[in-house]
Amino acid sequence: MMTTRDPLVSTEWLAAHLNDANVKIIDASFKLPGMTPLPKDDYLKAHLPGAVFFDVDAVSDHASPLPHMYPSAEQFGHDAGALGVSNADTVVIYDSGSWMAAPRAWWMFLAFGHQSVRVLDGGLKKWLAEGRAVESGASAPKPGTFKAAFDAKRTRSMQQMVANVASKAEQVIDARAQSRYEGSVPEPRPGLRAGHIPGSRNVPYNMLIDPATGAMKSLDELRAAFAGAGVALDAPIVTSCGSGVSAGVLTLALYRLGVENPALYDGSWSEWGMPDGPPIATGPA
C-alpha cells in the first residue's frame, strides 16, 4: 500500500507497477453532455492495460434529479466491488488527460473511506505521448469486496452553501471558465441561470494544468494560481464547478498544497443555477 501523501503518481511509477496484484487501474474519463464519442466508447477503443471503466453518471444517486450526485455508501461499495476493487487495493485513477473527472473519482474514493487512491499525472494523454502500451475492448474484472463509509465533511449541500453566503466561514472557489463564472455566456446545461455563487472566487481548473504535457503544474505554480484569485490556503475552502466534477481538480491541487480537507459542493452550479435557486452574482470577482 502506498503511504506518500501526494495524490499523484507518475506514468513511470504506474508502468513499473502495472502487474502488481493489488494495484487497480480505473479510467474515469468524462465529457460534458452532448459531446461524442462517449467516454465509454473512447475507453473501449483504447485504455491502459488492465483498466476498468468508472462511469461518473452510473456511480451516483439515481433518485436525484441532479447529475451524478454522490451515491449512498452501500451503493458506492457495491459499484467499487463490481469494478474489482477491494479495500486493501491501491487504486490509480486516470482520465483522457482533460482532467475532467479523475480527481472527482479520487475524491469519491477518499470520501468513502479509501485512503490508498492516486491520480495518474497527465492521464491517457501523457501515457500515449510517451509511447506506452494500451488495450482495447471491454474488461471483465473479478469482483472485489469493498466496504464503504461516507465522510460527510468532504462534501457540502446547497443548504450549507446558502448558509455560507451569509457567514462567509468558508471560501468558495469556482472551477468553471471565467466567462461562465461571470455569466457572460450561457451554461452548457439548458435551463440554468448564468453567473456564480455570491462571494465565490474563480480559478478555472485548466489553469492548473500544463497544456504541453497534460501534467499538473508545479506546487509553486498552483500556489500562485490560488493566490492570484485571492484565496487564503490557511482558511477553510469549498470547491465548486458546473456539476461537481471539475471542482475535483481544484480539490486535488489544494490537497497537494497541504489543505487538509477542501470540501466539494456536490450539486454545484447544476443545483445553484436552477431557475428557482438561490441568489446569484455576475461579473468579475
PDB file of C-alpha atoms in Angstrom:
ATOM      1  CA  MET A   1       0.000   0.000   0.000  1.00  0.00           C
ATOM      2  CA  MET A   2       1.308   3.461  -0.862  1.00  0.00           C
ATOM      3  CA  THR A   3       1.870   5.846   2.030  1.00  0.00           C
ATOM      4  CA  THR A   4       3.105   9.053   0.388  1.00  0.00           C
ATOM      5  CA  ARG A   5       0.797  11.997   0.796  1.00  0.00           C
ATOM      6  CA  ASP A   6       0.991  13.322  -2.781  1.00  0.00           C
ATOM      7  CA  PRO A   7      -2.116  12.016  -4.534  1.00  0.00           C
ATOM      8  CA  LEU A   8      -0.385  11.998  -7.923  1.00  0.00           C
ATOM      9  CA  VAL A   9       1.612   9.137  -9.385  1.00  0.00           C
ATOM     10  CA  SER A  10       3.773   9.372 -12.479  1.00  0.00           C
ATOM     11  CA  THR A  11       3.424   7.371 -15.669  1.00  0.00           C
ATOM     12  CA  GLU A  12       6.837   5.890 -14.843  1.00  0.00           C
ATOM     13  CA  TRP A  13       5.599   4.636 -11.469  1.00  0.00           C
ATOM     14  CA  LEU A  14       2.458   3.117 -12.924  1.00  0.00           C
ATOM     15  CA  ALA A  15       4.324   1.446 -15.784  1.00  0.00           C
ATOM     16  CA  ALA A  16       6.530  -0.251 -13.192  1.00  0.00           C
ATOM     17  CA  HIS A  17       3.534  -1.407 -11.132  1.00  0.00           C
ATOM     18  CA  LEU A  18       1.074  -2.372 -13.883  1.00  0.00           C
ATOM     19  CA  ASN A  19       1.154  -6.032 -12.945  1.00  0.00           C
ATOM     20  CA  ASP A  20       1.006  -5.633  -9.173  1.00  0.00           C
ATOM     21  CA  ALA A  21      -1.915  -7.728  -7.930  1.00  0.00           C
ATOM     22  CA  ASN A  22      -3.123  -5.046  -5.515  1.00  0.00           C
ATOM     23  CA  VAL A  23      -2.885  -2.105  -7.952  1.00  0.00           C
ATOM     24  CA  LYS A  24      -6.237  -1.487  -9.641  1.00  0.00           C
ATOM     25  CA  ILE A  25      -6.419   0.978 -12.535  1.00  0.00           C
ATOM     26  CA  ILE A  26      -9.573   2.931 -13.256  1.00  0.00           C
ATOM     27  CA  ASP A  27     -10.477   5.042 -16.292  1.00  0.00           C
ATOM     28  CA  ALA A  28     -12.838   7.772 -15.067  1.00  0.00           C
ATOM     29  CA  SER A  29     -12.964   9.856 -18.255  1.00  0.00           C
ATOM     30  CA  PHE A  30     -15.950  12.192 -18.572  1.00  0.00           C
ATOM     31  CA  LYS A  31     -17.310  14.731 -21.042  1.00  0.00           C
ATOM     32  CA  LEU A  32     -19.961  17.422 -20.859  1.00  0.00           C
ATOM     33  CA  PRO A  33     -23.455  16.396 -22.024  1.00  0.00           C
ATOM     34  CA  GLY A  34     -23.825  16.103 -25.794  1.00  0.00           C
ATOM     35  CA  MET A  35     -20.148  15.548 -26.569  1.00  0.00           C
ATOM     36  CA  THR A  36     -19.278  12.490 -28.646  1.00  0.00           C
ATOM     37  CA  PRO A  37     -17.830   9.952 -28.833  1.00  0.00           C
ATOM     38  CA  LEU A  38     -18.979   8.984 -25.351  1.00  0.00           C
ATOM     39  CA  PRO A  39     -16.239   8.395 -22.741  1.00  0.00           C
ATOM     40  CA  LYS A  40     -17.159   4.691 -22.576  1.00  0.00           C
ATOM     41  CA  ASP A  41     -16.627   4.410 -26.346  1.00  0.00           C
ATOM     42  CA  ASP A  42     -13.231   6.107 -26.002  1.00  0.00           C
ATOM     43  CA  TYR A  43     -12.389   3.586 -23.277  1.00  0.00           C
ATOM     44  CA  LEU A  44     -13.368   0.639 -25.477  1.00  0.00           C
ATOM     45  CA  LYS A  45     -11.130   1.996 -28.227  1.00  0.00           C
ATOM     46  CA  ALA A  46      -8.051   2.493 -26.036  1.00  0.00           C
ATOM     47  CA  HIS A  47      -7.322   2.252 -22.318  1.00  0.00           C
ATOM     48  CA  LEU A  48      -4.423   1.481 -20.022  1.00  0.00           C
ATOM     49  CA  PRO A  49      -3.660  -2.241 -19.658  1.00  0.00           C
ATOM     50  CA  GLY A  50      -5.996  -3.809 -17.115  1.00  0.00           C
ATOM     51  CA  ALA A  51      -8.033  -0.657 -16.587  1.00  0.00           C
ATOM     52  CA  VAL A  52     -11.768  -0.778 -15.834  1.00  0.00           C
ATOM     53  CA  PHE A  53     -14.242   1.985 -16.694  1.00  0.00           C
ATOM     54  CA  PHE A  54     -15.692   4.135 -13.898  1.00  0.00           C
ATOM     55  CA  ASP A  55     -18.895   5.756 -15.176  1.00  0.00           C
ATOM     56  CA  VAL A  56     -19.332   9.009 -13.230  1.00  0.00           C
ATOM     57  CA  ASP A  57     -23.005   9.092 -14.157  1.00  0.00           C
ATOM     58  CA  ALA A  58     -23.611   5.472 -13.125  1.00  0.00           C
ATOM     59  CA  VAL A  59     -21.792   5.611  -9.770  1.00  0.00           C
ATOM     60  CA  SER A  60     -24.285   8.144  -8.470  1.00  0.00           C
ATOM     61  CA  ASP A  61     -27.592   8.707  -6.700  1.00  0.00           C
ATOM     62  CA  HIS A  62     -30.136   7.693  -9.339  1.00  0.00           C
ATOM     63  CA  ALA A  63     -33.003   9.060  -7.231  1.00  0.00           C
ATOM     64  CA  SER A  64     -31.668  12.617  -7.543  1.00  0.00           C
ATOM     65  CA  PRO A  65     -32.774  14.815 -10.457  1.00  0.00           C
ATOM     66  CA  LEU A  66     -29.310  16.416 -10.393  1.00  0.00           C
ATOM     67  CA  PRO A  67     -26.470  14.920 -12.442  1.00  0.00           C
ATOM     68  CA  HIS A  68     -24.102  12.366 -10.824  1.00  0.00           C
ATOM     69  CA  MET A  69     -24.687  13.232  -7.167  1.00  0.00           C
ATOM     70  CA  TYR A  70     -22.871  11.123  -4.571  1.00  0.00           C
ATOM     71  CA  PRO A  71     -24.471   7.702  -4.042  1.00  0.00           C
ATOM     72  CA  SER A  72     -25.003   6.032  -0.679  1.00  0.00           C
ATOM     73  CA  ALA A  73     -22.044   4.281   0.929  1.00  0.00           C
ATOM     74  CA  GLU A  74     -23.758   0.974   0.250  1.00  0.00           C
ATOM     75  CA  GLN A  75     -24.072   1.695  -3.469  1.00  0.00           C
ATOM     76  CA  PHE A  76     -20.536   3.021  -3.770  1.00  0.00           C
ATOM     77  CA  GLY A  77     -19.192  -0.086  -2.066  1.00  0.00           C
ATOM     78  CA  HIS A  78     -21.193  -2.293  -4.437  1.00  0.00           C
ATOM     79  CA  ASP A  79     -20.091  -0.336  -7.525  1.00  0.00           C
ATOM     80  CA  ALA A  80     -16.417  -0.277  -6.479  1.00  0.00           C
ATOM     81  CA  GLY A  81     -16.505  -4.012  -5.765  1.00  0.00           C
ATOM     82  CA  ALA A  82     -18.036  -4.649  -9.177  1.00  0.00           C
ATOM     83  CA  LEU A  83     -15.025  -2.870 -10.706  1.00  0.00           C
ATOM     84  CA  GLY A  84     -12.768  -5.377  -8.980  1.00  0.00           C
ATOM     85  CA  VAL A  85     -11.665  -3.066  -6.168  1.00  0.00           C
ATOM     86  CA  SER A  86     -11.232  -4.276  -2.596  1.00  0.00           C
ATOM     87  CA  ASN A  87     -10.353  -2.268   0.500  1.00  0.00           C
ATOM     88  CA  ALA A  88      -6.729  -3.478   0.513  1.00  0.00           C
ATOM     89  CA  ASP A  89      -6.041  -2.323  -3.048  1.00  0.00           C
ATOM     90  CA  THR A  90      -4.165   0.739  -4.238  1.00  0.00           C
ATOM     91  CA  VAL A  91      -6.449   2.456  -6.748  1.00  0.00           C
ATOM     92  CA  VAL A  92      -4.899   4.536  -9.546  1.00  0.00           C
ATOM     93  CA  ILE A  93      -7.385   6.682 -11.450  1.00  0.00           C
ATOM     94  CA  TYR A  94      -6.855   8.412 -14.766  1.00  0.00           C
ATOM     95  CA  ASP A  95      -8.878  10.154 -17.437  1.00  0.00           C
ATOM     96  CA  SER A  96      -8.294  11.170 -21.050  1.00  0.00           C
ATOM     97  CA  GLY A  97      -5.882  13.879 -19.943  1.00  0.00           C
ATOM     98  CA  SER A  98      -8.599  16.524 -19.995  1.00  0.00           C
ATOM     99  CA  TRP A  99      -8.565  16.437 -16.171  1.00  0.00           C
ATOM    100  CA  MET A 100     -12.353  16.384 -16.165  1.00  0.00           C
ATOM    101  CA  ALA A 101     -13.098  13.502 -13.830  1.00  0.00           C
ATOM    102  CA  ALA A 102     -10.167  11.516 -12.447  1.00  0.00           C
ATOM    103  CA  PRO A 103      -9.914  13.920  -9.470  1.00  0.00           C
ATOM    104  CA  ARG A 104     -13.680  13.628  -8.889  1.00  0.00           C
ATOM    105  CA  ALA A 105     -13.417   9.836  -8.673  1.00  0.00           C
ATOM    106  CA  TRP A 106     -10.310  10.178  -6.456  1.00  0.00           C
ATOM    107  CA  TRP A 107     -12.236  12.397  -4.033  1.00  0.00           C
ATOM    108  CA  MET A 108     -15.154   9.973  -4.035  1.00  0.00           C
ATOM    109  CA  PHE A 109     -12.887   7.102  -3.010  1.00  0.00           C
ATOM    110  CA  LEU A 110     -11.417   9.256  -0.225  1.00  0.00           C
ATOM    111  CA  ALA A 111     -14.879  10.388   0.866  1.00  0.00           C
ATOM    112  CA  PHE A 112     -15.975   6.755   1.120  1.00  0.00           C
ATOM    113  CA  GLY A 113     -13.032   5.855   3.336  1.00  0.00           C
ATOM    114  CA  HIS A 114     -10.390   4.568   0.888  1.00  0.00           C
ATOM    115  CA  GLN A 115      -7.045   6.245   1.590  1.00  0.00           C
ATOM    116  CA  SER A 116      -4.866   4.322  -0.877  1.00  0.00           C
ATOM    117  CA  VAL A 117      -6.036   6.101  -4.012  1.00  0.00           C
ATOM    118  CA  ARG A 118      -3.995   8.120  -6.500  1.00  0.00           C
ATOM    119  CA  VAL A 119      -4.424  10.045  -9.762  1.00  0.00           C
ATOM    120  CA  LEU A 120      -2.219   9.377 -12.788  1.00  0.00           C
ATOM    121  CA  ASP A 121      -0.497  12.670 -13.596  1.00  0.00           C
ATOM    122  CA  GLY A 122      -1.232  13.557 -17.225  1.00  0.00           C
ATOM    123  CA  GLY A 123      -3.646  10.686 -17.727  1.00  0.00           C
ATOM    124  CA  LEU A 124      -4.010   8.848 -21.015  1.00  0.00           C
ATOM    125  CA  LYS A 125      -2.693  11.848 -22.961  1.00  0.00           C
ATOM    126  CA  LYS A 126       0.731  11.700 -21.304  1.00  0.00           C
ATOM    127  CA  TRP A 127       0.762   7.872 -21.332  1.00  0.00           C
ATOM    128  CA  LEU A 128       0.205   7.799 -25.106  1.00  0.00           C
ATOM    129  CA  ALA A 129       2.656  10.643 -25.760  1.00  0.00           C
ATOM    130  CA  GLU A 130       5.329   8.507 -24.128  1.00  0.00           C
ATOM    131  CA  GLY A 131       4.545   5.604 -26.447  1.00  0.00           C
ATOM    132  CA  ARG A 132       3.251   3.315 -23.723  1.00  0.00           C
ATOM    133  CA  ALA A 133       1.003   0.344 -24.473  1.00  0.00           C
ATOM    134  CA  VAL A 134      -2.789   0.436 -24.378  1.00  0.00           C
ATOM    135  CA  GLU A 135      -5.569  -2.131 -24.760  1.00  0.00           C
ATOM    136  CA  SER A 136      -8.977  -2.076 -26.416  1.00  0.00           C
ATOM    137  CA  GLY A 137     -12.299  -3.735 -25.720  1.00  0.00           C
ATOM    138  CA  ALA A 138     -14.349  -4.389 -22.598  1.00  0.00           C
ATOM    139  CA  SER A 139     -12.950  -5.607 -19.300  1.00  0.00           C
ATOM    140  CA  ALA A 140     -14.310  -8.347 -17.043  1.00  0.00           C
ATOM    141  CA  PRO A 141     -12.839  -7.700 -13.605  1.00  0.00           C
ATOM    142  CA  LYS A 142     -13.002 -10.289 -10.866  1.00  0.00           C
ATOM    143  CA  PRO A 143     -15.400  -8.742  -8.291  1.00  0.00           C
ATOM    144  CA  GLY A 144     -13.830  -7.366  -5.134  1.00  0.00           C
ATOM    145  CA  THR A 145     -15.183  -6.694  -1.656  1.00  0.00           C
ATOM    146  CA  PHE A 146     -15.344  -3.003  -0.832  1.00  0.00           C
ATOM    147  CA  LYS A 147     -16.868  -1.743   2.408  1.00  0.00           C
ATOM    148  CA  ALA A 148     -17.521   1.992   2.212  1.00  0.00           C
ATOM    149  CA  ALA A 149     -18.140   4.532   4.977  1.00  0.00           C
ATOM    150  CA  PHE A 150     -19.072   8.075   3.984  1.00  0.00           C
ATOM    151  CA  ASP A 151     -17.193  11.064   5.448  1.00  0.00           C
ATOM    152  CA  ALA A 152     -19.698  13.911   5.187  1.00  0.00           C
ATOM    153  CA  LYS A 153     -17.023  16.528   5.884  1.00  0.00           C
ATOM    154  CA  ARG A 154     -15.710  16.098   2.349  1.00  0.00           C
ATOM    155  CA  THR A 155     -18.848  17.405   0.602  1.00  0.00           C
ATOM    156  CA  ARG A 156     -21.292  20.285   1.004  1.00  0.00           C
ATOM    157  CA  SER A 157     -25.036  20.536   0.382  1.00  0.00           C
ATOM    158  CA  MET A 158     -26.885  23.546  -1.020  1.00  0.00           C
ATOM    159  CA  GLN A 159     -28.278  24.296   2.447  1.00  0.00           C
ATOM    160  CA  GLN A 160     -24.735  24.522   3.795  1.00  0.00           C
ATOM    161  CA  MET A 161     -23.667  26.660   0.847  1.00  0.00           C
ATOM    162  CA  VAL A 162     -26.602  29.063   1.298  1.00  0.00           C
ATOM    163  CA  ALA A 163     -25.715  29.457   4.972  1.00  0.00           C
ATOM    164  CA  ASN A 164     -22.098  30.080   3.995  1.00  0.00           C
ATOM    165  CA  VAL A 165     -23.027  33.033   1.758  1.00  0.00           C
ATOM    166  CA  ALA A 166     -24.168  34.787   4.937  1.00  0.00           C
ATOM    167  CA  SER A 167     -21.495  33.502   7.322  1.00  0.00           C
ATOM    168  CA  LYS A 168     -18.527  33.583   4.897  1.00  0.00           C
ATOM    169  CA  ALA A 169     -16.990  30.871   7.077  1.00  0.00           C
ATOM    170  CA  GLU A 170     -15.601  29.031   4.062  1.00  0.00           C
ATOM    171  CA  GLN A 171     -14.042  30.379   0.881  1.00  0.00           C
ATOM    172  CA  VAL A 172     -15.795  29.107  -2.240  1.00  0.00           C
ATOM    173  CA  ILE A 173     -13.709  28.568  -5.384  1.00  0.00           C
ATOM    174  CA  ASP A 174     -15.409  28.024  -8.750  1.00  0.00           C
ATOM    175  CA  ALA A 175     -13.532  25.841 -11.264  1.00  0.00           C
ATOM    176  CA  ARG A 176     -15.525  26.897 -14.337  1.00  0.00           C
ATOM    177  CA  ALA A 177     -14.170  29.046 -17.153  1.00  0.00           C
ATOM    178  CA  GLN A 178     -14.104  32.770 -16.424  1.00  0.00           C
ATOM    179  CA  SER A 179     -16.870  33.504 -18.955  1.00  0.00           C
ATOM    180  CA  ARG A 180     -19.228  31.043 -17.241  1.00  0.00           C
ATOM    181  CA  TYR A 181     -18.289  32.340 -13.800  1.00  0.00           C
ATOM    182  CA  GLU A 182     -19.003  35.915 -14.865  1.00  0.00           C
ATOM    183  CA  GLY A 183     -22.263  34.895 -16.513  1.00  0.00           C
ATOM    184  CA  SER A 184     -21.314  36.302 -19.917  1.00  0.00           C
ATOM    185  CA  VAL A 185     -22.080  33.051 -21.770  1.00  0.00           C
ATOM    186  CA  PRO A 186     -24.952  30.560 -21.445  1.00  0.00           C
ATOM    187  CA  GLU A 187     -24.434  27.451 -19.337  1.00  0.00           C
ATOM    188  CA  PRO A 188     -23.957  24.192 -21.295  1.00  0.00           C
ATOM    189  CA  ARG A 189     -26.817  22.607 -19.342  1.00  0.00           C
ATOM    190  CA  PRO A 190     -30.099  24.062 -20.669  1.00  0.00           C
ATOM    191  CA  GLY A 191     -32.331  25.990 -18.300  1.00  0.00           C
ATOM    192  CA  LEU A 192     -29.682  27.128 -15.841  1.00  0.00           C
ATOM    193  CA  ARG A 193     -29.100  30.758 -14.979  1.00  0.00           C
ATOM    194  CA  ALA A 194     -25.684  32.274 -15.740  1.00  0.00           C
ATOM    195  CA  GLY A 195     -23.394  33.600 -13.024  1.00  0.00           C
ATOM    196  CA  HIS A 196     -21.790  32.420  -9.794  1.00  0.00           C
ATOM    197  CA  ILE A 197     -22.361  31.921  -6.092  1.00  0.00           C
ATOM    198  CA  PRO A 198     -22.130  35.335  -4.391  1.00  0.00           C
ATOM    199  CA  GLY A 199     -18.730  35.850  -2.795  1.00  0.00           C
ATOM    200  CA  SER A 200     -17.064  32.951  -4.634  1.00  0.00           C
ATOM    201  CA  ARG A 201     -13.661  33.182  -6.314  1.00  0.00           C
ATOM    202  CA  ASN A 202     -12.703  31.853  -9.737  1.00  0.00           C
ATOM    203  CA  VAL A 203      -9.783  29.530 -10.528  1.00  0.00           C
ATOM    204  CA  PRO A 204     -10.555  27.817 -13.870  1.00  0.00           C
ATOM    205  CA  TYR A 205      -9.333  24.250 -13.480  1.00  0.00           C
ATOM    206  CA  ASN A 206      -7.366  24.251 -16.752  1.00  0.00           C
ATOM    207  CA  MET A 207      -5.132  26.999 -15.306  1.00  0.00           C
ATOM    208  CA  LEU A 208      -3.628  24.299 -13.088  1.00  0.00           C
ATOM    209  CA  ILE A 209      -2.582  22.025 -15.968  1.00  0.00           C
ATOM    210  CA  ASP A 210       0.468  22.251 -18.234  1.00  0.00           C
ATOM    211  CA  PRO A 211      -1.113  22.264 -21.731  1.00  0.00           C
ATOM    212  CA  ALA A 212       2.030  20.848 -23.353  1.00  0.00           C
ATOM    213  CA  THR A 213       2.330  17.686 -21.273  1.00  0.00           C
ATOM    214  CA  GLY A 214      -1.092  17.345 -19.651  1.00  0.00           C
ATOM    215  CA  ALA A 215       0.595  17.090 -16.235  1.00  0.00           C
ATOM    216  CA  MET A 216      -0.472  19.174 -13.248  1.00  0.00           C
ATOM    217  CA  LYS A 217       1.647  22.285 -12.737  1.00  0.00           C
ATOM    218  CA  SER A 218       4.288  22.607 -10.033  1.00  0.00           C
ATOM    219  CA  LEU A 219       3.344  23.343  -6.428  1.00  0.00           C
ATOM    220  CA  ASP A 220       4.672  26.897  -6.766  1.00  0.00           C
ATOM    221  CA  GLU A 221       2.523  27.486  -9.852  1.00  0.00           C
ATOM    222  CA  LEU A 222      -0.525  26.031  -8.121  1.00  0.00           C
ATOM    223  CA  ARG A 223       0.077  28.242  -5.106  1.00  0.00           C
ATOM    224  CA  ALA A 224       0.370  31.306  -7.359  1.00  0.00           C
ATOM    225  CA  ALA A 225      -2.887  30.493  -9.160  1.00  0.00           C
ATOM    226  CA  PHE A 226      -4.863  30.399  -5.919  1.00  0.00           C
ATOM    227  CA  ALA A 227      -3.113  33.467  -4.524  1.00  0.00           C
ATOM    228  CA  GLY A 228      -3.916  35.338  -7.731  1.00  0.00           C
ATOM    229  CA  ALA A 229      -7.613  34.666  -7.132  1.00  0.00           C
ATOM    230  CA  GLY A 230      -7.396  35.936  -3.563  1.00  0.00           C
ATOM    231  CA  VAL A 231      -7.628  32.514  -1.939  1.00  0.00           C
ATOM    232  CA  ALA A 232      -6.073  32.027   1.509  1.00  0.00           C
ATOM    233  CA  LEU A 233      -4.760  28.472   1.758  1.00  0.00           C
ATOM    234  CA  ASP A 234      -4.794  28.542   5.566  1.00  0.00           C
ATOM    235  CA  ALA A 235      -8.565  29.148   5.759  1.00  0.00           C
ATOM    236  CA  PRO A 236     -11.443  26.703   5.017  1.00  0.00           C
ATOM    237  CA  ILE A 237     -12.225  26.104   1.336  1.00  0.00           C
ATOM    238  CA  VAL A 238     -15.084  24.598  -0.672  1.00  0.00           C
ATOM    239  CA  THR A 239     -14.669  23.884  -4.385  1.00  0.00           C
ATOM    240  CA  SER A 240     -17.492  24.167  -6.921  1.00  0.00           C
ATOM    241  CA  CYS A 241     -17.977  23.934 -10.696  1.00  0.00           C
ATOM    242  CA  GLY A 242     -20.717  23.067 -13.188  1.00  0.00           C
ATOM    243  CA  SER A 243     -21.857  19.773 -11.706  1.00  0.00           C
ATOM    244  CA  GLY A 244     -19.313  18.735  -9.086  1.00  0.00           C
ATOM    245  CA  VAL A 245     -16.820  17.076 -11.440  1.00  0.00           C
ATOM    246  CA  SER A 246     -14.072  19.524 -12.469  1.00  0.00           C
ATOM    247  CA  ALA A 247     -14.187  21.056  -8.964  1.00  0.00           C
ATOM    248  CA  GLY A 248     -12.215  17.956  -8.046  1.00  0.00           C
ATOM    249  CA  VAL A 249      -9.212  19.322  -9.962  1.00  0.00           C
ATOM    250  CA  LEU A 250      -9.083  22.268  -7.552  1.00  0.00           C
ATOM    251  CA  THR A 251      -9.615  19.903  -4.627  1.00  0.00           C
ATOM    252  CA  LEU A 252      -6.699  17.757  -5.803  1.00  0.00           C
ATOM    253  CA  ALA A 253      -4.416  20.774  -6.250  1.00  0.00           C
ATOM    254  CA  LEU A 254      -5.355  22.132  -2.813  1.00  0.00           C
ATOM    255  CA  TYR A 255      -4.722  18.732  -1.246  1.00  0.00           C
ATOM    256  CA  ARG A 256      -1.260  18.704  -2.824  1.00  0.00           C
ATOM    257  CA  LEU A 257      -0.631  22.130  -1.264  1.00  0.00           C
ATOM    258  CA  GLY A 258      -1.423  20.790   2.189  1.00  0.00           C
ATOM    259  CA  VAL A 259      -5.033  21.941   2.536  1.00  0.00           C
ATOM    260  CA  GLU A 260      -6.306  19.068   4.666  1.00  0.00           C
ATOM    261  CA  ASN A 261      -9.991  18.876   3.845  1.00  0.00           C
ATOM    262  CA  PRO A 262     -11.117  21.082   0.956  1.00  0.00           C
ATOM    263  CA  ALA A 263     -14.795  20.150   0.733  1.00  0.00           C
ATOM    264  CA  LEU A 264     -16.564  19.786  -2.631  1.00  0.00           C
ATOM    265  CA  TYR A 265     -20.030  21.212  -3.350  1.00  0.00           C
ATOM    266  CA  ASP A 266     -21.627  18.174  -4.951  1.00  0.00           C
ATOM    267  CA  GLY A 267     -24.600  19.877  -6.602  1.00  0.00           C
ATOM    268  CA  SER A 268     -22.504  22.832  -7.818  1.00  0.00           C
ATOM    269  CA  TRP A 269     -23.979  25.093 -10.496  1.00  0.00           C
ATOM    270  CA  SER A 270     -26.371  22.432 -11.814  1.00  0.00           C
ATOM    271  CA  GLU A 271     -28.168  22.899  -8.481  1.00  0.00           C
ATOM    272  CA  TRP A 272     -27.476  26.521  -7.534  1.00  0.00           C
ATOM    273  CA  GLY A 273     -28.105  27.787 -11.065  1.00  0.00           C
ATOM    274  CA  MET A 274     -31.610  26.343 -11.370  1.00  0.00           C
ATOM    275  CA  PRO A 275     -34.334  28.895 -12.154  1.00  0.00           C
ATOM    276  CA  ASP A 276     -35.694  28.716  -8.594  1.00  0.00           C
ATOM    277  CA  GLY A 277     -32.261  28.539  -6.968  1.00  0.00           C
ATOM    278  CA  PRO A 278     -30.658  30.973  -4.508  1.00  0.00           C
ATOM    279  CA  PRO A 279     -29.488  34.475  -5.489  1.00  0.00           C
ATOM    280  CA  ILE A 280     -26.619  34.670  -7.950  1.00  0.00           C
ATOM    281  CA  ALA A 281     -23.892  37.150  -8.784  1.00  0.00           C
ATOM    282  CA  THR A 282     -22.489  38.099 -12.202  1.00  0.00           C
ATOM    283  CA  GLY A 283     -19.420  39.880 -13.471  1.00  0.00           C
ATOM    284  CA  PRO A 284     -15.806  39.658 -12.249  1.00  0.00           C
ATOM    285  CA  ALA A 285     -14.959  38.582  -8.705  1.00  0.00           C
TER     286      ALA A 285
END
